[in-house]
Coordinates of C-alpha atoms in Angstrom, one line a residue:
Chain Y
M1 CA 85.3 94.0 -26.2
R2 CA 82.5 96.5 -26.7
N3 CA 81.5 94.9 -30.0
L4 CA 81.4 91.5 -28.3
I5 CA 79.2 92.8 -25.4
S6 CA 76.9 94.4 -27.9
A7 CA 76.7 91.3 -29.9
E8 CA 75.9 89.2 -26.8
W9 CA 73.3 91.7 -25.7
T10 CA 71.6 91.7 -29.2
K11 CA 71.6 87.8 -28.9
M12 CA 70.4 87.4 -25.3
L13 CA 67.7 90.2 -25.1
P14 CA 65.0 88.4 -27.2
H15 CA 65.9 84.9 -26.0
K16 CA 63.0 83.1 -24.2
G17 CA 65.4 82.0 -21.4
T18 CA 66.1 85.7 -20.7
W19 CA 62.5 86.5 -20.7
F20 CA 61.6 83.8 -18.3
L21 CA 64.7 83.8 -16.0
V22 CA 65.4 87.5 -16.0
W23 CA 62.2 89.6 -16.5
L24 CA 60.4 87.0 -14.3
Y25 CA 61.5 89.1 -11.2
P26 CA 60.0 92.6 -12.1
V27 CA 56.8 90.8 -13.5
L28 CA 56.3 88.7 -10.6
F29 CA 57.0 91.3 -8.0
F30 CA 54.6 93.7 -9.8
V31 CA 51.9 91.0 -9.8
I32 CA 52.4 90.4 -6.1
F33 CA 52.3 94.0 -5.0
A34 CA 49.4 94.7 -7.2
I35 CA 47.4 91.8 -5.6
T36 CA 48.6 93.1 -2.2
I37 CA 47.3 96.5 -2.9
M38 CA 44.0 95.2 -3.9
V39 CA 43.5 93.2 -1.0
A40 CA 44.9 95.5 1.5
S41 CA 42.3 97.1 3.9
K42 CA 41.9 100.8 4.7
G43 CA 43.4 101.8 8.1
T44 CA 46.2 99.4 8.2
K45 CA 48.6 99.8 11.2
P46 CA 51.6 102.0 10.2
E47 CA 55.0 100.2 9.4
T48 CA 58.4 101.0 10.9
V49 CA 61.1 102.1 8.5
A50 CA 62.9 98.7 8.9
G51 CA 59.7 96.9 7.9
W52 CA 58.8 99.2 5.0
I53 CA 62.3 98.8 3.5
E54 CA 62.2 95.0 4.2
D55 CA 58.9 94.9 2.2
T56 CA 60.6 96.5 -0.8
S57 CA 64.0 94.9 -0.7
V58 CA 63.0 91.2 -1.0
V59 CA 64.6 91.0 -4.5
W60 CA 68.0 91.5 -3.1
H61 CA 67.7 88.2 -1.2
I62 CA 67.3 86.1 -4.3
A63 CA 70.9 85.6 -4.7
S64 CA 71.2 84.4 -1.2
I65 CA 68.3 81.8 -1.0
S66 CA 68.4 78.4 -2.5
L67 CA 65.5 78.7 -4.8
G68 CA 67.0 82.0 -6.2
R69 CA 70.4 80.5 -6.8
Y70 CA 68.8 77.6 -8.7
L71 CA 67.1 80.0 -10.9
I72 CA 70.3 82.0 -11.3
A73 CA 72.2 78.7 -12.3
G74 CA 69.4 77.8 -14.7
Y75 CA 70.0 81.3 -16.4
F76 CA 73.8 80.9 -16.6
A77 CA 73.2 77.4 -18.0
V78 CA 70.9 78.5 -20.6
V79 CA 73.3 81.2 -21.8
F80 CA 76.7 79.3 -21.6
A81 CA 75.5 75.7 -22.3
G82 CA 73.1 76.9 -24.9
E83 CA 76.0 77.8 -27.3
Y84 CA 76.8 74.1 -27.5
G85 CA 73.1 73.2 -27.8
W86 CA 72.6 75.5 -30.6
N87 CA 76.1 74.5 -32.0
T88 CA 76.9 78.2 -32.5
W89 CA 80.2 78.3 -30.7
K90 CA 81.8 77.6 -34.2
L91 CA 79.9 80.7 -35.7
V92 CA 81.7 83.1 -33.3
V93 CA 84.8 81.5 -32.0
P94 CA 86.8 82.1 -35.4
H95 CA 86.1 85.7 -35.1
A96 CA 87.1 86.6 -31.5
S97 CA 89.4 85.5 -28.7
R98 CA 87.8 82.8 -26.5
W99 CA 88.5 84.8 -23.3
K100 CA 86.8 87.7 -24.8
L101 CA 83.8 85.7 -25.8
L102 CA 83.4 84.3 -22.3
G103 CA 84.2 87.8 -20.7
S104 CA 81.4 89.4 -22.6
K105 CA 79.0 86.6 -21.9
Y106 CA 79.6 87.0 -18.2
L107 CA 79.3 90.7 -18.2
V108 CA 76.0 90.7 -20.3
T109 CA 74.4 87.9 -18.2
L110 CA 75.3 89.5 -14.9
G111 CA 74.3 93.0 -16.3
L112 CA 70.9 91.7 -17.3
L113 CA 70.3 90.2 -14.0
Y114 CA 71.1 93.4 -12.2
I115 CA 69.0 95.5 -14.5
A116 CA 66.1 93.2 -13.7
W117 CA 66.7 93.3 -10.0
I118 CA 67.2 97.1 -9.9
A119 CA 64.0 97.4 -11.9
T120 CA 62.2 95.0 -9.5
A121 CA 63.5 97.1 -6.6
L122 CA 62.1 100.3 -8.3
I123 CA 58.8 98.5 -8.8
S124 CA 58.7 97.4 -5.2
V125 CA 59.4 100.8 -3.7
L126 CA 56.8 102.5 -6.1
M127 CA 54.0 99.9 -5.5
R128 CA 54.7 99.9 -1.8
Y129 CA 54.3 103.6 -1.9
L130 CA 51.2 103.2 -3.8
G131 CA 49.8 100.7 -1.5
S132 CA 50.4 103.1 1.3
A133 CA 48.5 105.7 -0.5
V134 CA 45.7 103.6 -1.5
S135 CA 45.3 102.0 2.1
G136 CA 45.6 105.4 3.8
E137 CA 48.5 104.2 5.7
A138 CA 51.0 106.9 6.6
L139 CA 54.6 106.5 5.7
P140 CA 56.8 105.8 8.6
Q141 CA 58.5 108.5 10.3
G142 CA 62.2 109.0 9.2
L143 CA 61.9 107.2 5.8
T144 CA 63.9 109.1 3.3
L145 CA 65.2 108.2 -0.1
G146 CA 68.7 108.2 1.5
T147 CA 67.7 105.5 3.9
I148 CA 66.0 103.4 1.1
L149 CA 69.1 103.6 -1.1
Y150 CA 71.5 102.8 1.7
E151 CA 69.6 99.7 2.9
H152 CA 68.9 98.5 -0.6
G153 CA 72.7 99.1 -1.5
K154 CA 73.7 97.0 1.6
L155 CA 71.5 94.1 0.6
L156 CA 72.8 94.4 -3.1
L157 CA 76.3 94.1 -1.9
L158 CA 75.3 91.1 0.3
G159 CA 74.1 89.2 -2.8
I160 CA 77.3 89.7 -5.0
A161 CA 79.2 86.8 -3.3
P162 CA 76.4 84.1 -3.6
L163 CA 75.7 85.4 -7.1
L164 CA 79.2 85.0 -8.3
I165 CA 79.7 81.5 -6.7
T166 CA 76.6 80.2 -8.2
A167 CA 77.6 81.7 -11.7
G168 CA 81.0 80.0 -11.1
Y169 CA 79.3 76.8 -10.4
A170 CA 77.0 77.0 -13.5
T171 CA 79.5 78.2 -16.0
T172 CA 82.1 75.6 -15.0
A173 CA 79.5 72.8 -15.3
A174 CA 78.3 74.4 -18.7
I175 CA 81.7 74.4 -20.3
S176 CA 82.7 71.0 -18.9
T177 CA 79.5 69.1 -19.7
R178 CA 78.3 71.1 -22.8
S179 CA 74.9 70.5 -21.6
T180 CA 72.2 72.7 -20.2
L181 CA 70.3 70.0 -18.3
A182 CA 73.7 68.6 -16.8
T183 CA 74.6 72.2 -15.7
V184 CA 71.2 72.7 -14.0
I185 CA 71.5 69.4 -12.2
I186 CA 75.3 69.9 -11.2
S187 CA 74.5 73.5 -10.1
I188 CA 71.4 72.5 -7.9
V189 CA 73.7 69.8 -6.3
L190 CA 76.4 72.2 -5.6
V191 CA 74.2 75.1 -4.3
T192 CA 72.3 72.6 -2.0
L193 CA 75.7 71.4 -0.6
D194 CA 76.4 75.0 0.1
E195 CA 73.3 75.3 2.2
L196 CA 73.4 71.7 3.8
L197 CA 76.9 71.2 4.5
G198 CA 77.0 73.1 7.7
K199 CA 74.1 71.0 9.0
I200 CA 75.5 67.7 7.8
V201 CA 79.0 68.6 9.6
Q202 CA 77.2 69.4 12.8
W203 CA 75.1 66.3 12.9
L204 CA 78.1 64.1 12.0
S205 CA 80.1 65.8 14.8
S206 CA 77.4 64.6 17.2
Y207 CA 78.9 61.1 16.3
G208 CA 82.3 62.2 17.0
M209 CA 83.3 62.8 13.4
E210 CA 85.1 65.9 12.9
W211 CA 86.8 65.4 9.6
P212 CA 83.8 66.6 7.6
A213 CA 84.6 70.1 9.0
I214 CA 87.7 70.2 6.7
P215 CA 85.8 70.7 3.5
Y216 CA 83.3 72.8 5.3
R217 CA 86.1 75.1 6.2
I218 CA 87.3 75.2 2.5
L219 CA 84.1 75.2 0.5
P220 CA 82.2 78.5 -0.2
G221 CA 79.1 77.6 1.9
Y222 CA 80.6 78.5 5.4
H223 CA 82.2 81.6 4.0
L224 CA 79.1 82.9 2.2
Q225 CA 77.3 82.5 5.6
N226 CA 79.9 84.1 7.5
L227 CA 80.1 87.3 5.1
A228 CA 76.4 87.5 5.2
S229 CA 76.5 87.5 9.1
W230 CA 79.3 90.3 9.1
M231 CA 77.4 92.5 6.9
A232 CA 73.9 92.0 8.4
E233 CA 74.8 91.6 12.0
G234 CA 78.3 93.0 12.3
A235 CA 79.5 89.7 13.8
G236 CA 80.8 86.5 12.2
F237 CA 78.9 83.2 12.1
Q238 CA 80.1 80.6 14.3
A239 CA 79.5 76.9 13.8
K240 CA 79.7 75.2 17.0
L241 CA 80.3 71.5 16.6
A242 CA 79.2 68.7 19.0
T243 CA 82.9 68.0 19.7
G244 CA 83.5 71.3 21.1
T245 CA 85.1 72.7 17.9
V246 CA 84.0 76.2 16.9
I247 CA 84.4 77.2 13.4
A248 CA 84.8 80.9 13.0
Y249 CA 86.8 83.1 10.6
S250 CA 87.2 86.9 10.3
E251 CA 85.4 88.9 7.5
T252 CA 88.7 89.2 5.7
V253 CA 89.4 85.5 5.5
S254 CA 85.9 84.7 4.3
L255 CA 86.1 87.4 1.8
L256 CA 89.6 86.1 0.5
A257 CA 88.2 82.7 0.3
I258 CA 85.2 83.8 -1.7
A259 CA 87.4 85.8 -3.9
G260 CA 89.7 82.7 -4.4
W261 CA 86.7 80.6 -5.2
V262 CA 85.4 83.2 -7.8
V263 CA 88.6 83.8 -9.5
G264 CA 89.6 80.0 -9.4
L265 CA 86.3 79.0 -10.9
A266 CA 86.4 81.6 -13.7
G267 CA 90.2 80.6 -14.4
L268 CA 89.1 77.1 -14.7
V269 CA 86.3 77.9 -17.0
L270 CA 88.7 79.9 -19.2
W271 CA 91.4 77.3 -19.1
V272 CA 88.9 74.4 -20.0
F273 CA 87.3 76.6 -22.9
R274 CA 90.7 77.7 -24.3
R275 CA 91.8 74.0 -24.7
Q276 CA 88.4 72.8 -25.8
D277 CA 88.0 71.3 -29.4
I278 CA 84.7 72.6 -30.8
N279 CA 83.5 69.9 -33.2
Chain H
M1 CA 95.1 83.6 -60.2
H2 CA 98.4 84.4 -58.4
E3 CA 101.1 82.1 -57.3
D4 CA 101.1 83.7 -53.9
P5 CA 100.1 81.2 -51.3
V6 CA 97.2 82.3 -49.2
L7 CA 97.1 79.2 -47.0
E8 CA 99.8 76.8 -46.4
I9 CA 99.3 73.8 -44.2
T10 CA 102.4 72.0 -43.1
E11 CA 102.3 68.4 -41.6
L12 CA 99.2 69.1 -39.8
S13 CA 97.9 66.4 -37.6
K14 CA 95.3 65.7 -34.9
T15 CA 95.1 62.9 -32.6
Y16 CA 91.9 62.5 -30.4
G17 CA 92.5 61.1 -27.0
R18 CA 95.7 60.1 -25.4
K19 CA 98.5 59.1 -27.7
A20 CA 98.8 55.3 -27.2
G21 CA 95.1 54.7 -27.7
G22 CA 94.4 57.9 -29.5
V23 CA 92.4 58.2 -32.8
R24 CA 94.5 59.8 -35.5
A25 CA 92.0 61.8 -37.4
V26 CA 94.5 63.8 -39.5
Q27 CA 98.1 62.8 -40.2
D28 CA 100.6 65.1 -41.6
V29 CA 98.6 66.9 -44.2
S30 CA 100.4 69.6 -46.3
L31 CA 98.9 71.6 -48.9
T32 CA 99.0 75.0 -50.4
V33 CA 96.2 77.2 -51.7
R34 CA 96.9 80.1 -54.0
A35 CA 95.4 83.5 -54.2
G36 CA 92.3 83.6 -56.3
E37 CA 91.8 79.9 -56.7
V38 CA 88.9 77.6 -55.9
Y39 CA 90.4 74.7 -54.1
G40 CA 88.4 71.6 -53.5
F41 CA 89.1 69.3 -50.4
L42 CA 87.7 65.9 -51.0
G43 CA 87.4 62.8 -48.9
A44 CA 84.8 60.3 -47.7
N45 CA 82.8 60.8 -44.5
G46 CA 85.4 60.5 -41.6
A47 CA 88.3 61.3 -43.8
G48 CA 89.4 64.1 -41.8
K49 CA 88.1 67.1 -44.0
S50 CA 86.1 68.7 -41.4
T51 CA 88.7 68.2 -38.7
T52 CA 91.2 69.9 -40.9
I53 CA 88.9 72.8 -41.7
R54 CA 88.2 73.2 -37.9
M55 CA 92.0 73.4 -37.3
L56 CA 92.2 76.2 -39.8
L57 CA 89.5 78.0 -38.1
G58 CA 90.9 77.7 -34.6
L59 CA 88.0 75.5 -33.4
I60 CA 90.4 72.6 -32.8
T61 CA 93.8 72.5 -31.5
P62 CA 96.1 70.7 -33.9
T63 CA 98.4 68.0 -32.2
S64 CA 101.2 69.2 -34.4
G65 CA 102.0 71.0 -37.5
S66 CA 101.5 74.5 -38.7
V67 CA 99.2 76.8 -40.7
R68 CA 100.3 80.0 -42.5
L69 CA 97.6 82.3 -43.5
F70 CA 98.5 85.1 -45.9
G71 CA 102.3 84.6 -45.2
K72 CA 101.9 84.6 -41.3
D73 CA 101.9 81.7 -38.7
L74 CA 98.4 81.2 -37.4
R75 CA 98.5 80.8 -33.8
H76 CA 95.7 78.7 -32.2
G77 CA 92.8 80.8 -31.2
E78 CA 93.8 83.8 -32.9
P79 CA 91.1 85.1 -35.2
S80 CA 91.9 86.3 -38.7
R81 CA 90.0 89.2 -39.9
R82 CA 90.7 88.1 -43.6
L83 CA 89.0 84.8 -43.2
G84 CA 85.4 84.0 -43.7
S85 CA 83.9 80.6 -43.0
L86 CA 80.9 78.5 -43.4
V87 CA 81.0 75.3 -41.0
D88 CA 77.9 73.3 -40.4
G89 CA 75.7 75.5 -42.4
G90 CA 72.7 75.4 -40.1
A91 CA 74.5 76.7 -37.0
F92 CA 72.7 79.7 -36.2
Y93 CA 70.8 81.1 -33.2
P94 CA 67.4 79.6 -33.9
F95 CA 65.4 82.2 -31.8
L96 CA 66.8 85.0 -34.0
S97 CA 65.8 86.0 -37.4
G98 CA 68.4 85.5 -40.3
R99 CA 69.1 89.1 -40.5
K100 CA 69.6 89.4 -36.6
N101 CA 71.9 86.3 -36.9
L102 CA 74.0 88.3 -39.2
D103 CA 73.7 91.5 -37.0
V104 CA 75.2 89.4 -34.0
L105 CA 77.9 88.0 -36.2
A106 CA 78.8 91.7 -37.6
R107 CA 79.0 93.0 -34.1
T108 CA 81.2 90.0 -33.0
Q109 CA 83.6 91.1 -35.6
G110 CA 83.3 94.8 -35.0
L111 CA 81.6 95.2 -38.3
G112 CA 78.8 97.7 -39.5
T113 CA 75.6 96.4 -40.5
E114 CA 75.6 98.0 -43.9
R115 CA 76.5 94.7 -45.8
I116 CA 73.9 92.6 -44.3
D117 CA 71.1 93.6 -46.6
P118 CA 73.1 93.3 -49.9
L119 CA 74.4 90.0 -48.8
L120 CA 70.9 88.6 -47.9
A121 CA 69.8 89.8 -51.5
Q122 CA 72.9 88.1 -52.9
V123 CA 72.0 84.7 -51.4
G124 CA 68.3 85.2 -52.1
L125 CA 67.0 85.6 -48.5
E126 CA 65.9 89.2 -48.9
K127 CA 62.4 88.2 -48.2
D128 CA 62.9 85.9 -45.4
G129 CA 65.7 87.8 -43.6
K130 CA 63.3 88.9 -40.8
R131 CA 62.0 85.2 -40.1
K132 CA 63.2 83.4 -37.2
V133 CA 66.1 81.0 -38.3
K134 CA 64.3 78.0 -36.8
G135 CA 61.6 78.2 -39.5
Y136 CA 64.4 78.0 -42.3
S137 CA 64.9 75.0 -44.5
T138 CA 68.3 73.3 -44.5
G139 CA 68.9 75.0 -47.9
M140 CA 68.0 78.6 -46.5
R141 CA 70.3 78.1 -43.6
Q142 CA 73.2 77.1 -46.0
R143 CA 72.5 80.2 -47.9
L144 CA 72.5 82.2 -44.8
G145 CA 75.9 80.5 -43.8
V146 CA 77.3 81.6 -47.1
A147 CA 76.1 85.4 -46.3
A148 CA 77.7 84.9 -42.8
A149 CA 81.1 83.7 -44.4
L150 CA 81.0 86.8 -46.6
L151 CA 80.1 89.4 -44.0
N152 CA 83.6 90.7 -43.4
D153 CA 84.5 90.6 -47.1
P154 CA 87.2 88.2 -46.6
D155 CA 90.1 87.4 -48.9
L156 CA 90.0 83.5 -48.1
V157 CA 86.5 82.0 -47.7
I158 CA 86.4 78.5 -46.3
L159 CA 83.2 76.5 -47.1
D160 CA 82.6 73.2 -45.6
E161 CA 79.9 71.5 -47.6
P162 CA 78.3 74.5 -49.1
A163 CA 75.9 72.7 -51.2
N164 CA 74.3 70.4 -48.3
G165 CA 70.7 70.4 -48.4
L166 CA 70.3 72.7 -51.6
D167 CA 68.1 71.4 -54.4
A168 CA 69.4 71.2 -58.0
A169 CA 68.7 75.0 -58.7
G170 CA 70.2 75.9 -55.3
I171 CA 73.4 73.9 -56.3
Q172 CA 73.7 75.7 -59.6
E173 CA 73.2 79.0 -57.9
M174 CA 75.9 78.1 -55.4
R175 CA 78.2 77.0 -58.1
R176 CA 77.7 80.3 -59.8
L177 CA 78.3 82.1 -56.5
I178 CA 81.5 80.2 -55.8
R179 CA 82.9 80.9 -59.2
S180 CA 82.0 84.5 -59.2
L181 CA 83.7 84.9 -55.7
A182 CA 87.0 84.0 -57.3
E183 CA 86.6 85.4 -60.7
E184 CA 84.7 88.7 -60.1
H185 CA 85.8 89.4 -56.5
G186 CA 89.2 88.0 -56.5
K187 CA 88.6 85.8 -53.5
T188 CA 90.2 82.5 -52.8
V189 CA 87.8 79.7 -51.9
F190 CA 88.6 76.6 -50.0
L191 CA 85.7 74.2 -50.1
S192 CA 85.0 70.7 -49.0
S193 CA 82.2 68.9 -50.8
H194 CA 80.9 65.4 -51.2
L195 CA 79.2 66.4 -54.5
L196 CA 82.2 65.6 -56.7
N197 CA 80.4 66.6 -59.9
E198 CA 80.1 70.0 -58.5
V199 CA 83.7 70.1 -57.3
Q200 CA 84.8 69.2 -60.8
Q201 CA 82.8 72.2 -62.3
V202 CA 83.9 74.9 -59.9
C203 CA 87.4 73.9 -58.6
D204 CA 90.8 74.8 -60.1
R205 CA 92.7 72.3 -58.0
V206 CA 91.8 69.7 -55.5
A207 CA 93.2 67.5 -52.7
I208 CA 91.9 64.1 -51.8
I209 CA 92.2 62.9 -48.1
D210 CA 91.6 59.4 -47.1
R211 CA 91.7 58.1 -43.5
G212 CA 93.3 61.2 -42.4
V213 CA 96.3 61.2 -45.0
L214 CA 96.4 63.5 -48.0
I215 CA 96.9 61.3 -50.9
R216 CA 96.7 63.5 -53.9
E217 CA 96.9 67.2 -54.6
D218 CA 96.6 68.4 -58.1
T219 CA 94.6 70.4 -60.7
V220 CA 91.3 68.8 -61.7
E221 CA 92.6 68.3 -65.2
G222 CA 95.7 66.6 -63.8
I223 CA 93.8 64.1 -61.8
L224 CA 91.3 63.4 -64.6
K225 CA 94.4 63.1 -67.1
T226 CA 96.0 60.5 -65.0
E227 CA 92.8 58.7 -64.7
E228 CA 92.1 58.4 -68.6
S229 CA 91.2 54.8 -69.6
F230 CA 89.9 52.9 -72.6
H231 CA 86.9 50.5 -72.6
I232 CA 87.7 47.7 -75.0
V233 CA 85.1 45.2 -76.2
A234 CA 86.9 42.1 -77.3
T235 CA 86.9 38.2 -76.9
P236 CA 88.2 36.4 -75.1
L237 CA 88.3 38.9 -72.2
D238 CA 90.7 36.7 -70.1
A239 CA 93.4 36.7 -72.7
A240 CA 93.1 40.5 -73.5
R241 CA 93.5 41.1 -69.7
A242 CA 96.6 38.8 -69.7
A243 CA 98.1 40.4 -72.6
L244 CA 97.8 44.1 -71.1
V245 CA 97.9 43.7 -67.2
E246 CA 101.6 43.8 -66.9
S247 CA 101.7 47.3 -68.6
W248 CA 98.4 49.0 -67.6
P249 CA 95.9 48.4 -64.8
C250 CA 93.0 46.9 -66.2
E251 CA 89.7 45.3 -65.0
I252 CA 87.0 43.1 -66.7
E253 CA 83.6 45.2 -66.6
G254 CA 80.6 43.6 -68.0
D255 CA 81.3 42.7 -71.6
G256 CA 84.4 44.7 -71.8
L257 CA 87.9 45.5 -70.4
Q258 CA 88.5 48.8 -68.6
V259 CA 92.3 49.7 -69.3
R260 CA 93.7 52.6 -67.3
A261 CA 96.1 54.3 -69.9
G262 CA 96.7 57.5 -71.7
R263 CA 95.7 58.3 -75.3
A264 CA 99.4 57.7 -76.6
D265 CA 99.3 54.1 -75.4
A266 CA 96.4 53.2 -77.7
P267 CA 98.5 51.8 -80.7
E268 CA 100.6 49.7 -78.6
I269 CA 97.5 48.3 -76.7
L270 CA 96.0 47.2 -80.1
R271 CA 99.3 45.8 -81.1
R272 CA 99.5 43.6 -78.0
L273 CA 95.7 42.5 -78.3
V274 CA 96.3 41.5 -82.0
A275 CA 99.5 39.6 -81.1
A276 CA 97.7 37.7 -78.4
K277 CA 95.2 36.8 -80.9
V278 CA 92.2 38.6 -79.3
D279 CA 89.4 39.6 -81.5
V280 CA 88.8 43.4 -80.9
F281 CA 85.2 44.9 -81.8
S282 CA 85.8 48.2 -80.3
M283 CA 88.0 50.4 -78.3
A284 CA 86.7 53.7 -77.1
P285 CA 88.6 56.3 -74.9
H286 CA 86.7 56.9 -71.6
Q287 CA 87.2 60.2 -69.9
R288 CA 86.6 59.5 -66.2
T289 CA 84.6 61.9 -64.1
L290 CA 86.1 63.3 -60.9
E291 CA 83.9 60.9 -59.1
E292 CA 85.3 57.8 -60.8
A293 CA 88.8 59.1 -60.3
F294 CA 88.1 59.8 -56.7
L295 CA 86.9 56.2 -56.2
A296 CA 89.9 54.8 -58.1
I297 CA 92.3 56.9 -56.1
T298 CA 90.8 56.2 -52.7
G299 CA 90.0 52.5 -53.6
T300 CA 86.4 53.0 -52.1
E301 CA 83.4 51.2 -53.5
T302 CA 80.8 53.8 -52.8
A303 CA 80.3 57.1 -54.1
D304 CA 79.8 58.4 -50.7
A305 CA 82.5 61.0 -50.8

């Protein structure tokens, strides 16, 4: 497996898709912070600890917002469906088990994303610190390395579930359709559905329709929102329908639901790929 | 060459789609490849060559049948470290250099990188190894494919159309390389090709597949021997044909008669023609090429094999 990870790493690192969809984050954040420093005026009002950390931890929200999830899906599409486009599965499949090839791909793709995000978070903290120094703004009282690490770590954990679900959508579409474009389109539809289904269900409930709440309870959208709410606010997310029904689940139920989706989608990808004829 | 079978295929079949309306790409193909031989796999486009090769490599799941590799049953999806392959010669990561592609492949197989440079030199790509593959010609990709097939120093090398895209000099070089793999390095080579002239020059034995069915497996000499014929210039041709057709397959070709028969039949053929009052001007043995034999065996009209 270590060999396959090393092979995947060697292959993906110089790829343009990796440069655009992974290293985009540190580069973009560096540029944004640099511009902010340049236009910042002296004697800016001091920030609170929460505000200072919020400024430096935007990167960890990428996995939770629609645009970020589209970019993640695009990256997984390039990596997984790309092998069909380049016709290269037949180069590697005769030499390694298919589950190992998929596993190493998952690990390297996720690993590269996290390396880029950690680098982005580091750049954000350093550039924010530099910005404070340049503008003469004092660091907020009580801001410590421990606080920064704790808050960043919390947000990192918050992003794992939507990242894995998005990766699951994209890899399932990639292995099934064998097309990068189709994978991107399907993933955009599914991610958008995750975001919009709650609103659609609430709107339909105002016409007395409650059956759309059934898929909403099952699909990952509600559970992602519920987990995020539990982690950020310490309380679950409640979807109150016009019919009077309240959809609310415990943290454990949502965690199990998301775990089920992640394992289910990964299992589906493996099942399809193992049976797939590579012509 | 040894008699030990390196590869044994038994009643291998592949049907695409549901059984009722499915397409039977390969039907009950059985063949044996012995250690140290160069084995040619011939067939027209769509005959089932590539499907068979992909089943050997675990790329396609057989519908039925079995494959034994080095005496062991090959389970689908189980990689064999003693096997090297070239399928679709141009299938490489276009954004990587030739050398980097081999590096990725070596890592995939858990191999070191020490064989990469000698192999690039062996296939004549030592100067182009650092160039990205997307800038390679078809022939260069093909040669890189051969290097990739030899990366793990395999005992059995499977080459699907290795001469595709090569120029005359490249084909000659490839022919030399394939023969040297068997003769100097003791490797077994299983190759499919549509260049029958090349197959005739490099292969010890061949199998001919047509519409998914294996119709002939023999040595090249064996196939050519049974395809011996005579070209007879005589008049009248209709009478000549009538005198011979009951005993030997014959066809009128131009100003002569093509009679498929062995050398030993020559006196009897002449006697019958004389008895039928046919004037014989010449009778010349015609050694068919493998291409002609292939066309006769498969009954195809074109040379697109």
